[in-house]
Coordinates of C-alpha atoms and ligand atoms in Angstrom, one line a residue:
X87 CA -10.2 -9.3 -23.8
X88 CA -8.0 -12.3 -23.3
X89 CA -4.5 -12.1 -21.0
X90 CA -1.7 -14.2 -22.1
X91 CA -2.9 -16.9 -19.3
X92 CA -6.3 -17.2 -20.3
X93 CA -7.8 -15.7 -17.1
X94 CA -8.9 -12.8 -16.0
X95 CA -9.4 -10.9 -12.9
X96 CA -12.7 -11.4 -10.7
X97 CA -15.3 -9.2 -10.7
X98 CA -15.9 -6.8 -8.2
X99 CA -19.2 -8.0 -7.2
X100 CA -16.8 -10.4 -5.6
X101 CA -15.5 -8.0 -3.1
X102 CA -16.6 -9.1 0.5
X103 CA -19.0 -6.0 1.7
X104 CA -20.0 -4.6 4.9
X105 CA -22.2 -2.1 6.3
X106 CA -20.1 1.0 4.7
X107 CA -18.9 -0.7 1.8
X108 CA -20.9 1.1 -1.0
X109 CA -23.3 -1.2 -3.4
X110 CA -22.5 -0.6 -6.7
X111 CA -24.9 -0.9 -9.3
X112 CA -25.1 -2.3 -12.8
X113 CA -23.1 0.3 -14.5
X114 CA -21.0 1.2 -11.5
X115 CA -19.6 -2.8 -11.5
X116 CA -19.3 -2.9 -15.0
X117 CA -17.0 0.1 -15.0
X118 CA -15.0 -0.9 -12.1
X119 CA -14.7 -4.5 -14.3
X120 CA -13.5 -2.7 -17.4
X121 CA -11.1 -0.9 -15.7
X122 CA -9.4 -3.7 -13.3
X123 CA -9.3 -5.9 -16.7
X124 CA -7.9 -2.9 -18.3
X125 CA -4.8 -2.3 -15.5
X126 CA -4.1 -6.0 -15.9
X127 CA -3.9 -6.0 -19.1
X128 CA -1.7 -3.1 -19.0
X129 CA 0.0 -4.5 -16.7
X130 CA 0.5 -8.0 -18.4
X131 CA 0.6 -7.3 -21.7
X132 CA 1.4 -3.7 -22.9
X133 CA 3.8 -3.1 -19.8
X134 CA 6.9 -5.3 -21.7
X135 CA 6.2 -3.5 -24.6
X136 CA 8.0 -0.1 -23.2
X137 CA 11.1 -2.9 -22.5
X138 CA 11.4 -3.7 -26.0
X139 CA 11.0 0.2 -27.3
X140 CA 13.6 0.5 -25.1
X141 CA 15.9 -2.2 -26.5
X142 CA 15.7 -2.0 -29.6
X143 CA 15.0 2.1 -30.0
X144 CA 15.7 4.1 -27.4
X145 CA 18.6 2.5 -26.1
X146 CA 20.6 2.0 -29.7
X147 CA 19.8 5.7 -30.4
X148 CA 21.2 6.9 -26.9
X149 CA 24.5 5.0 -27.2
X150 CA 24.6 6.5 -30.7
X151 CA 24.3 10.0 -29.6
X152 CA 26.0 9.9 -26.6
X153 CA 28.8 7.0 -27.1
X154 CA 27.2 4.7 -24.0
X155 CA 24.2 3.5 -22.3
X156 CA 22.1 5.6 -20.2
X157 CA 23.4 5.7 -17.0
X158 CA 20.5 6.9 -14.6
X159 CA 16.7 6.7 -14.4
X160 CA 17.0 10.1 -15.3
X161 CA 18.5 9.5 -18.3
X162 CA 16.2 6.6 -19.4
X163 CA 12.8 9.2 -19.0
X164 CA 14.1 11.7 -21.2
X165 CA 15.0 9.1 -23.6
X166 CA 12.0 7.4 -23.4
X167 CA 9.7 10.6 -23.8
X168 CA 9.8 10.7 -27.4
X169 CA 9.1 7.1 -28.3
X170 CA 5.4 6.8 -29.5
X171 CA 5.2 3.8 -27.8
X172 CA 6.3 4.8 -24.1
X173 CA 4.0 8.3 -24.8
X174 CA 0.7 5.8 -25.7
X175 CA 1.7 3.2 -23.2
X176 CA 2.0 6.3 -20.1
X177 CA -1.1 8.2 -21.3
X178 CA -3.0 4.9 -21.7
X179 CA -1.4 4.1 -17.9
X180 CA -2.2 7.5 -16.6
X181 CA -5.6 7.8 -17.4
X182 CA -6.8 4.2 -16.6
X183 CA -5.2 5.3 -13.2
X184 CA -7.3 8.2 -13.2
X185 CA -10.4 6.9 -14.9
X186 CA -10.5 4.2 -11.7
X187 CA -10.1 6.8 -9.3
X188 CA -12.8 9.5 -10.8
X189 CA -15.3 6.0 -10.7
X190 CA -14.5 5.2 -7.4
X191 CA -14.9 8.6 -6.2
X192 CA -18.4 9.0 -8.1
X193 CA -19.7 5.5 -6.6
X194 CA -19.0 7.0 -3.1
X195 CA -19.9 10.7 -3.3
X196 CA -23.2 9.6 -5.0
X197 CA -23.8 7.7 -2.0
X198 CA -23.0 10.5 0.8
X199 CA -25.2 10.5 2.9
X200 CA -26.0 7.1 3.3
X201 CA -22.6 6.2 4.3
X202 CA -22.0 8.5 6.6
X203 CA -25.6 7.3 8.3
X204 CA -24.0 3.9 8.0
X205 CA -21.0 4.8 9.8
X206 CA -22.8 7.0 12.9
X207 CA -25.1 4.3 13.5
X208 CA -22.1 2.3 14.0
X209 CA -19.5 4.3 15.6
X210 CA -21.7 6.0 17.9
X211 CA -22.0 5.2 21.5
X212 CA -18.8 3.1 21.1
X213 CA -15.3 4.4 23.0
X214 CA -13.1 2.9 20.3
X215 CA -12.8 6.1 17.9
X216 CA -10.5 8.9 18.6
X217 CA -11.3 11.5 16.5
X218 CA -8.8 15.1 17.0
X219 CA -9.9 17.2 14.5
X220 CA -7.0 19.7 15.9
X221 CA -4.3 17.8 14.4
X222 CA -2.4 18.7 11.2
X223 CA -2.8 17.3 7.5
X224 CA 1.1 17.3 7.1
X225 CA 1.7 19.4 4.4
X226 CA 3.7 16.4 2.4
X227 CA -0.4 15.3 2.5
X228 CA -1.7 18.4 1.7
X229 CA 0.2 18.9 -1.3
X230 CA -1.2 16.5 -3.8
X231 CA -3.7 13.8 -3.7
X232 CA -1.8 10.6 -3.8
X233 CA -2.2 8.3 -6.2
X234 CA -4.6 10.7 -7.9
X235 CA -7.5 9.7 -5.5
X236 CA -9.6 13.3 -5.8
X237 CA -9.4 15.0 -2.2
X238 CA -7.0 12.7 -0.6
X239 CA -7.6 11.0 2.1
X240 CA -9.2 13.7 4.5
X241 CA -11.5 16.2 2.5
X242 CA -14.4 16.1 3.8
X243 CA -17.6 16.9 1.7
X244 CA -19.8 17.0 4.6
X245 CA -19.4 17.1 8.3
X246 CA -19.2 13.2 9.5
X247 CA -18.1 12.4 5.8
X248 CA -16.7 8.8 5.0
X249 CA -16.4 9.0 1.4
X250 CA -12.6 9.7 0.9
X251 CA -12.1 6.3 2.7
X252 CA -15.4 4.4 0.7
X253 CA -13.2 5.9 -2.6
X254 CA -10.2 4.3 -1.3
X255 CA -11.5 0.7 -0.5
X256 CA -13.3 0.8 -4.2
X257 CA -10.5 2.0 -5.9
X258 CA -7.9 -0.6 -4.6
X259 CA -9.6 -3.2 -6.1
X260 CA -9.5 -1.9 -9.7
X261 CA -6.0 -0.2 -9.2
X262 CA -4.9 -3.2 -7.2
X263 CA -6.1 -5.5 -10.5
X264 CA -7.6 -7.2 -7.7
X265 CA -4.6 -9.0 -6.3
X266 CA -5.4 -7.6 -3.2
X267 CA -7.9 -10.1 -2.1
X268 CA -11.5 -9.9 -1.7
X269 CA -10.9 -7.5 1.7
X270 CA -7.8 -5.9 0.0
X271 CA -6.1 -7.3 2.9
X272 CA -3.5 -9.6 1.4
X273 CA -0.7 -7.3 2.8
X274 CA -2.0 -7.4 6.4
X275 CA -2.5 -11.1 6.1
X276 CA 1.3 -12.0 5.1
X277 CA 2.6 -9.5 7.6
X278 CA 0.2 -11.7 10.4
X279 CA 1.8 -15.0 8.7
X280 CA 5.0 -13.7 9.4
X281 CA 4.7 -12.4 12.4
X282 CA 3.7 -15.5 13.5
X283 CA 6.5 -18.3 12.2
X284 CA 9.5 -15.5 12.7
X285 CA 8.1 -14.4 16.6
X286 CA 6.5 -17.1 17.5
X287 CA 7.0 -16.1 20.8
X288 CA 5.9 -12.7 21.0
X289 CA 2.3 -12.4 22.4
X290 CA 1.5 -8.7 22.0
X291 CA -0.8 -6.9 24.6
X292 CA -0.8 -4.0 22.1
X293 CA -0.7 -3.6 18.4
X294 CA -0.2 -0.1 16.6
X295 CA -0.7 0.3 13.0
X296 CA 0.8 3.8 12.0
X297 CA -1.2 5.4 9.0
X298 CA -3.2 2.2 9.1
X299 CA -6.0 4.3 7.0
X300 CA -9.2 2.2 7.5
X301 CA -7.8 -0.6 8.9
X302 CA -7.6 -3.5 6.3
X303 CA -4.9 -4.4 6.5
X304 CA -4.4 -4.2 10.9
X305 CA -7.1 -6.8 10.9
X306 CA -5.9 -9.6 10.0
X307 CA -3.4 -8.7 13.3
X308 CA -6.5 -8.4 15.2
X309 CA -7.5 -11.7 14.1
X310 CA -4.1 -13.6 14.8
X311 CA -4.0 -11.8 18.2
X312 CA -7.6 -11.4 19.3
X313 CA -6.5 -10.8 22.9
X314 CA -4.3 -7.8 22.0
X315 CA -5.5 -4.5 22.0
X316 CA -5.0 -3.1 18.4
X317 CA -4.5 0.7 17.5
X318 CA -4.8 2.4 14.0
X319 CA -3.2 5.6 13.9
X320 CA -3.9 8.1 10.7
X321 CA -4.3 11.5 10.1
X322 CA -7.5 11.0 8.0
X323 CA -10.8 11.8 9.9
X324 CA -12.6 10.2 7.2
X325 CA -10.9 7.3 7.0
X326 CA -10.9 6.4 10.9
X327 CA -14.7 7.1 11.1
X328 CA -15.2 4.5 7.9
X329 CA -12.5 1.8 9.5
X330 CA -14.0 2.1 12.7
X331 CA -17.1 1.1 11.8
X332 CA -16.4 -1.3 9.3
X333 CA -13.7 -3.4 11.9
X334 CA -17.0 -3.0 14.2
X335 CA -19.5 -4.2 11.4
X336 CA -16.8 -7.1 11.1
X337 CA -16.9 -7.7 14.9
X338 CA -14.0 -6.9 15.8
X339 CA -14.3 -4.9 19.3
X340 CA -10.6 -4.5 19.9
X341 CA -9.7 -2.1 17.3
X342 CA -9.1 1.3 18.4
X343 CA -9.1 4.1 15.4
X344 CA -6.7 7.1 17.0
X345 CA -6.7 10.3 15.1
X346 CA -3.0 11.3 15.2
X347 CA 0.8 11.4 13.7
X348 CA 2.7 8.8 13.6
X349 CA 5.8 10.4 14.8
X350 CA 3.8 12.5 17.5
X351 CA 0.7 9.8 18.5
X352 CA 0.5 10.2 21.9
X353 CA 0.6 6.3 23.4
X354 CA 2.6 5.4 26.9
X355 CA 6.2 5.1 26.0
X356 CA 7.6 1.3 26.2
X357 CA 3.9 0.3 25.9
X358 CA 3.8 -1.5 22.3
X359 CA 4.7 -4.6 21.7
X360 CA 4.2 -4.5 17.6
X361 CA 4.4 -1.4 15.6
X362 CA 3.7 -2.4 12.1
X363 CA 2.8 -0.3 9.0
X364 CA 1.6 -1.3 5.4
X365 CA 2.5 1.0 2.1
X366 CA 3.1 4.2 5.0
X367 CA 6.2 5.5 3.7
X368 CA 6.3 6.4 0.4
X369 CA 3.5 8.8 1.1
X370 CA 5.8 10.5 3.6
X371 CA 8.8 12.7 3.5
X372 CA 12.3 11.9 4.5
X373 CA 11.6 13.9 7.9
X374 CA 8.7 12.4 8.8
X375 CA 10.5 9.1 8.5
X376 CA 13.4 10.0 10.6
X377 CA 10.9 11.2 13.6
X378 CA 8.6 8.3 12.9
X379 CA 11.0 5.7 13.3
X380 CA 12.5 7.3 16.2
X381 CA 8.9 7.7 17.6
X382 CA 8.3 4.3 17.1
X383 CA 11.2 3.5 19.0
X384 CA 10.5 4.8 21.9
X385 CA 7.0 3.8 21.9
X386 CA 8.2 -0.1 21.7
X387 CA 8.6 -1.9 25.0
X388 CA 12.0 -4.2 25.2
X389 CA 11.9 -7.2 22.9
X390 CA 8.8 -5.4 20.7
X391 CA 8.7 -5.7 16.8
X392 CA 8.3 -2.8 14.6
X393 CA 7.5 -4.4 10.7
X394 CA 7.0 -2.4 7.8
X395 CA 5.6 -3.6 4.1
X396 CA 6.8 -1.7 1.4
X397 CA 7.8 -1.3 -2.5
X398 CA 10.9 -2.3 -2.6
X399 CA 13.6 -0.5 -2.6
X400 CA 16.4 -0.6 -5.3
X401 CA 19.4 -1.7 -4.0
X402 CA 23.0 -1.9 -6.5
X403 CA 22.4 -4.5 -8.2
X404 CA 18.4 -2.9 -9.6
X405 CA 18.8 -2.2 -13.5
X406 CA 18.9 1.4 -14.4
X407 CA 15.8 0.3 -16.7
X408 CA 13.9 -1.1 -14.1
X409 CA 14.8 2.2 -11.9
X410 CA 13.2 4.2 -14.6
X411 CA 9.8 2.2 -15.1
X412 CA 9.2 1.6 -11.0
X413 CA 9.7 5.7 -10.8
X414 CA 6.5 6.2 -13.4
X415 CA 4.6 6.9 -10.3
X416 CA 6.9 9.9 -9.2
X417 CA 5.6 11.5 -12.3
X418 CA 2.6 10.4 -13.4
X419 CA 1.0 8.9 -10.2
X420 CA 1.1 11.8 -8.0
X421 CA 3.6 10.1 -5.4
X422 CA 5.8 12.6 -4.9
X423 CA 8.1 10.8 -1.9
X424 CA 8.2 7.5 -4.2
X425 CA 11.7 8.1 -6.0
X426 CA 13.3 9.1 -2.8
X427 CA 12.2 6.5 -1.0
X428 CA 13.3 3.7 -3.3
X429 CA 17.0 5.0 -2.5
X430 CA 16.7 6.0 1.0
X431 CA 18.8 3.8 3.6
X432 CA 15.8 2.5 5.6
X433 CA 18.7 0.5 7.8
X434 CA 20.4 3.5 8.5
X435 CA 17.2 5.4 9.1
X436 CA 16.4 2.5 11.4
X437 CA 20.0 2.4 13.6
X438 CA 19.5 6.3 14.0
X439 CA 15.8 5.6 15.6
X440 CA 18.3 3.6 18.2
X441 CA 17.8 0.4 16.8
X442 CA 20.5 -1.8 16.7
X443 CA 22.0 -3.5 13.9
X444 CA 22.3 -6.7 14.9
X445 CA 18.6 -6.5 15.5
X446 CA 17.5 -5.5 11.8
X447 CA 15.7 -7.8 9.4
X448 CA 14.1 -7.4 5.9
X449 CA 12.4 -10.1 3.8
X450 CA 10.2 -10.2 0.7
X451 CA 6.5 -11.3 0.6
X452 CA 3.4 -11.4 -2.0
X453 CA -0.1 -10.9 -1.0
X454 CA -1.6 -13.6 0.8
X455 CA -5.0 -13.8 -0.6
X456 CA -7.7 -16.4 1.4
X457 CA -7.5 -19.8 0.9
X458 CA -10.4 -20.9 -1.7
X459 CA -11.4 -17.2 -2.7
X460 CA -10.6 -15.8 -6.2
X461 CA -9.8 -19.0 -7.9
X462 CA -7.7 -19.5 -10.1
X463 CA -6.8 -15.6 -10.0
X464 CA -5.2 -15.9 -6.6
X465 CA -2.9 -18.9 -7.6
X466 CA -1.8 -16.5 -10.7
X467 CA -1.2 -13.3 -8.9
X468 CA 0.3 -13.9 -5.2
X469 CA 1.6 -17.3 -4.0
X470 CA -0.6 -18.9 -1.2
X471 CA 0.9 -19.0 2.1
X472 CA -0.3 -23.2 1.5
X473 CA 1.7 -23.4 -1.4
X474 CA 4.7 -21.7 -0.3
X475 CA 4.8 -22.9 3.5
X476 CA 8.3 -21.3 3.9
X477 CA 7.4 -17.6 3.0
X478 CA 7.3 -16.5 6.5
X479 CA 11.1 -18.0 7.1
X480 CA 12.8 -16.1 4.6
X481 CA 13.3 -13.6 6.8
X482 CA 17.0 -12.4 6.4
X483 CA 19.2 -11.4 8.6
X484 CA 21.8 -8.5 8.4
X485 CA 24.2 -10.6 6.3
X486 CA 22.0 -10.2 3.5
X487 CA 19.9 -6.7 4.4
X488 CA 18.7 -5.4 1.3
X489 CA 19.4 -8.1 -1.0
X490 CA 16.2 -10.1 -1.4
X491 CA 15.1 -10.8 -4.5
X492 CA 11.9 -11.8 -6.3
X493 CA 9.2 -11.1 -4.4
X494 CA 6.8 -8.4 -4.8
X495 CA 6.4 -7.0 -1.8
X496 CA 9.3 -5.9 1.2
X497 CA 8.9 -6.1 4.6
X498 CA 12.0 -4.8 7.0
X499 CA 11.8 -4.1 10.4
X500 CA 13.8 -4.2 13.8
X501 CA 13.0 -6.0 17.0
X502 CA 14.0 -3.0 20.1
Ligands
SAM730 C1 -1.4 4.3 1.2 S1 -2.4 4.7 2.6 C2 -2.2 3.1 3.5 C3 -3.4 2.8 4.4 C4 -3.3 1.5 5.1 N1 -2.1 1.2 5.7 C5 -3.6 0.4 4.1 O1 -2.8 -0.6 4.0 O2 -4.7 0.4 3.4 C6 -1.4 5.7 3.6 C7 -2.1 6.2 4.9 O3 -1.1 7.0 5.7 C8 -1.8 8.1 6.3 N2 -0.8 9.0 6.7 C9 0.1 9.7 5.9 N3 1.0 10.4 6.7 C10 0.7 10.1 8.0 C11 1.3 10.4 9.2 N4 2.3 11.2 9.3 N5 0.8 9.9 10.3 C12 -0.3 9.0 10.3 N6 -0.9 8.7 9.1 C13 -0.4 9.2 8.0 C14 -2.8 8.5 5.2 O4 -3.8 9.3 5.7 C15 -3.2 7.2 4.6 O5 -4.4 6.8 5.2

């Protein structure tokens, strides 16, 4: 398989390990390969395909019909769902999605009770893992199993199980088309970067990363603040006990892993000084966000940052076509909240927490994968933080809220 560039994705062998990371074997890598080269190639080269079916088809036949243009997302989906080429495109899209998630979960759940072994010679005897097995899957959670990762993110196949959080880490790199980086922590790492050049004067004593899962992406905070004592917060037993012991396996002593809600953790009041959260939200509701953010709030001290990295949103000026395709995972991806999210006002949300306006920011960002690792793929996929010095300054302020363009990724946030 060729992409239009000439290069393809690395090969999972070439994800860094640790001691709960499970080792694949022959077949186990060569399916993971297929499939990450598959998704990109989707991605790459079938994906403008449904643009053109849409152009020169759908579209023509719509206006026809109905004497204009579509006018919604909506719209678009129903007009698209009898074009042979959006039906092979979405079923080749859906079950590529699934295929990587069903492998992923295989490689992990064939590997049971090693991992958990793994993980319980590493988490006991330590006072850095909160585990409350009284609190709540939410029932936004409950109800389907995101991204179509079988058993979500807390079933439990044993007691002590790890291998809804082992399934996660696998499957990110496939699903990801491994533009994540070789720790699946470019996210984490530009949110550090910008942390960095937009505070630079914030020191944070404490760090909180709501539904911060296994922690990928919180430790590249732990690493740019090493003094700081860092807090995931999830709901996801399974995924604490694996984070916990990998952060540990990767030496990091300052990470706590805190069983909990993020709009009910119970922290000191005024005793954060960085709340941050990456790819939280859209596998919420619209009520947990209000009582998140307003948590969050109060939890900040004076002069902490909250920072959130997102999808973007779609703001007035986002083509009803474009609408259409980023909603695919609404329907087909098992992310329920998605849709709503991409037109919820996350400044107003943010002002009725009690931020103020003045003090809002957004900004976009691409995955910043390590220097020297997954040449060329990384120079094709994100932009280095060494080629694009300024990424961290393009923080916006209010006069231009919402209306970034370009970049892949959003980050908005508020300083209290
Ligand atoms: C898409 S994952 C992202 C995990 C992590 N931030 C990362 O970047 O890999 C979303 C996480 O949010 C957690 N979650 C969902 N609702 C939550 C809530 N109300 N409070 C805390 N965690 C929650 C899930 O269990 C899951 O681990």
């Amino acid at each position: 398989m060729s992409t239009s560039s000439g290069n393809l994705p690395p090969t999972f062998d070439r994800a860094d390990g640790h001691a709960v990371f499970p080792n694949t074997d022959h077949d186990e890598t060569a399916r993971l390969n297929f499939l990450t080269g598959l998704n990109v190639h989707i991605g790459r080269e079938l994906s403008p395909g449904v643009r053109a079916a849409y152009e020169q088809r759908v579209r023509p036949s719509f206006a026809k019909t109905h004497g204009k243009d579509p006018s919604t997302a909506t719209d678009v989906r129903k007009a698209m769902l009898d074009d042979p080429y959006y039906q092979q495109w979405a079923a080749l899209r859906r079950s590529t999605q699934e295929a990587s998630q069903q492998v992923s979960r295989e490689v992990a759940l064939r590997r049971v009770d090693t991992l958990s072994e793994a993980a319980k010679a590493l988490n006991d005897g330590r006072n850095t893992l909160f585990l409350n097995l009284d609190v709540e899957i939410p029932s936004y959670q409950a109800a389907v199993d995101n991204h179509l990762m079988p058993g979500s993110y807390y079933t439990e196949a044993k007691p002590d199980d790890v291998t809804a959080a082992a399934t996660y880490e696998v499957s990110l790199f496939p699903i990801g088309g491994a533009s994540f980086g070789p720790k699946g922590d470019g996210g984490g790492r530009a949110m550090a970067n910008f942390v960095r050049d937009r505070f630079p004067d914030l020191n944070p004593k404490r760090i909180v990363d709501m539904g911060g899962g296994i922690g990928g992406n919180t430790l590249p905070l732990a690493a740019a603040y090493p003094d700081a004592e860092i807090i995931v917060v999830d709901t996801a037993a399974p995924m604490l006990r694996y984070g916990h012991a990998r952060a540990h396996d990767m030496g990091y002593e300052n990470v706590n892993f805190v069983q909990g809600l993020a709009e009910t953790v119970d922290l000191e009041p005024g005793s954060v000084d960085l709340i941050i959260s990456v790819m939280f939200w859209h596998e919420t509701s619209t009520k947990t966000v209000g009582e998140a953010m307003a948590h969050i709030h109060s939890l900040l001290a004076p002069g902490g940052v909250m920072l959130h990295l997102e999808q973007p949103n779609f703001d007035k000026d986002t083509p009803t076509f474009d609408r259409f395709m980023r909603d695919w995972d609404a329907y087909y991806n098992n992310e329920p909240f998605w849709t709503k999210l991409h037109t919820l006002d996350v400044f107003a949300a943010m002002q009725k927490a009690g931020f103020k306006k003045e003090n809002l920011f957004d900004a976009g960002t691409e995955a910043d994968i390590e220097p020297g690792r997954f040449q060329p793929w990384s120079t094709i996929v994100a932009r280095h933080r060494h080629e694009t010095k300024d990424l961290g300054k393009i923080g916006r302020q209010l006069s231009t809220l919402g209306g970034y363009k370009g970049e892949r990724w959003w980050m908005f946030g508020a300083v209290k």
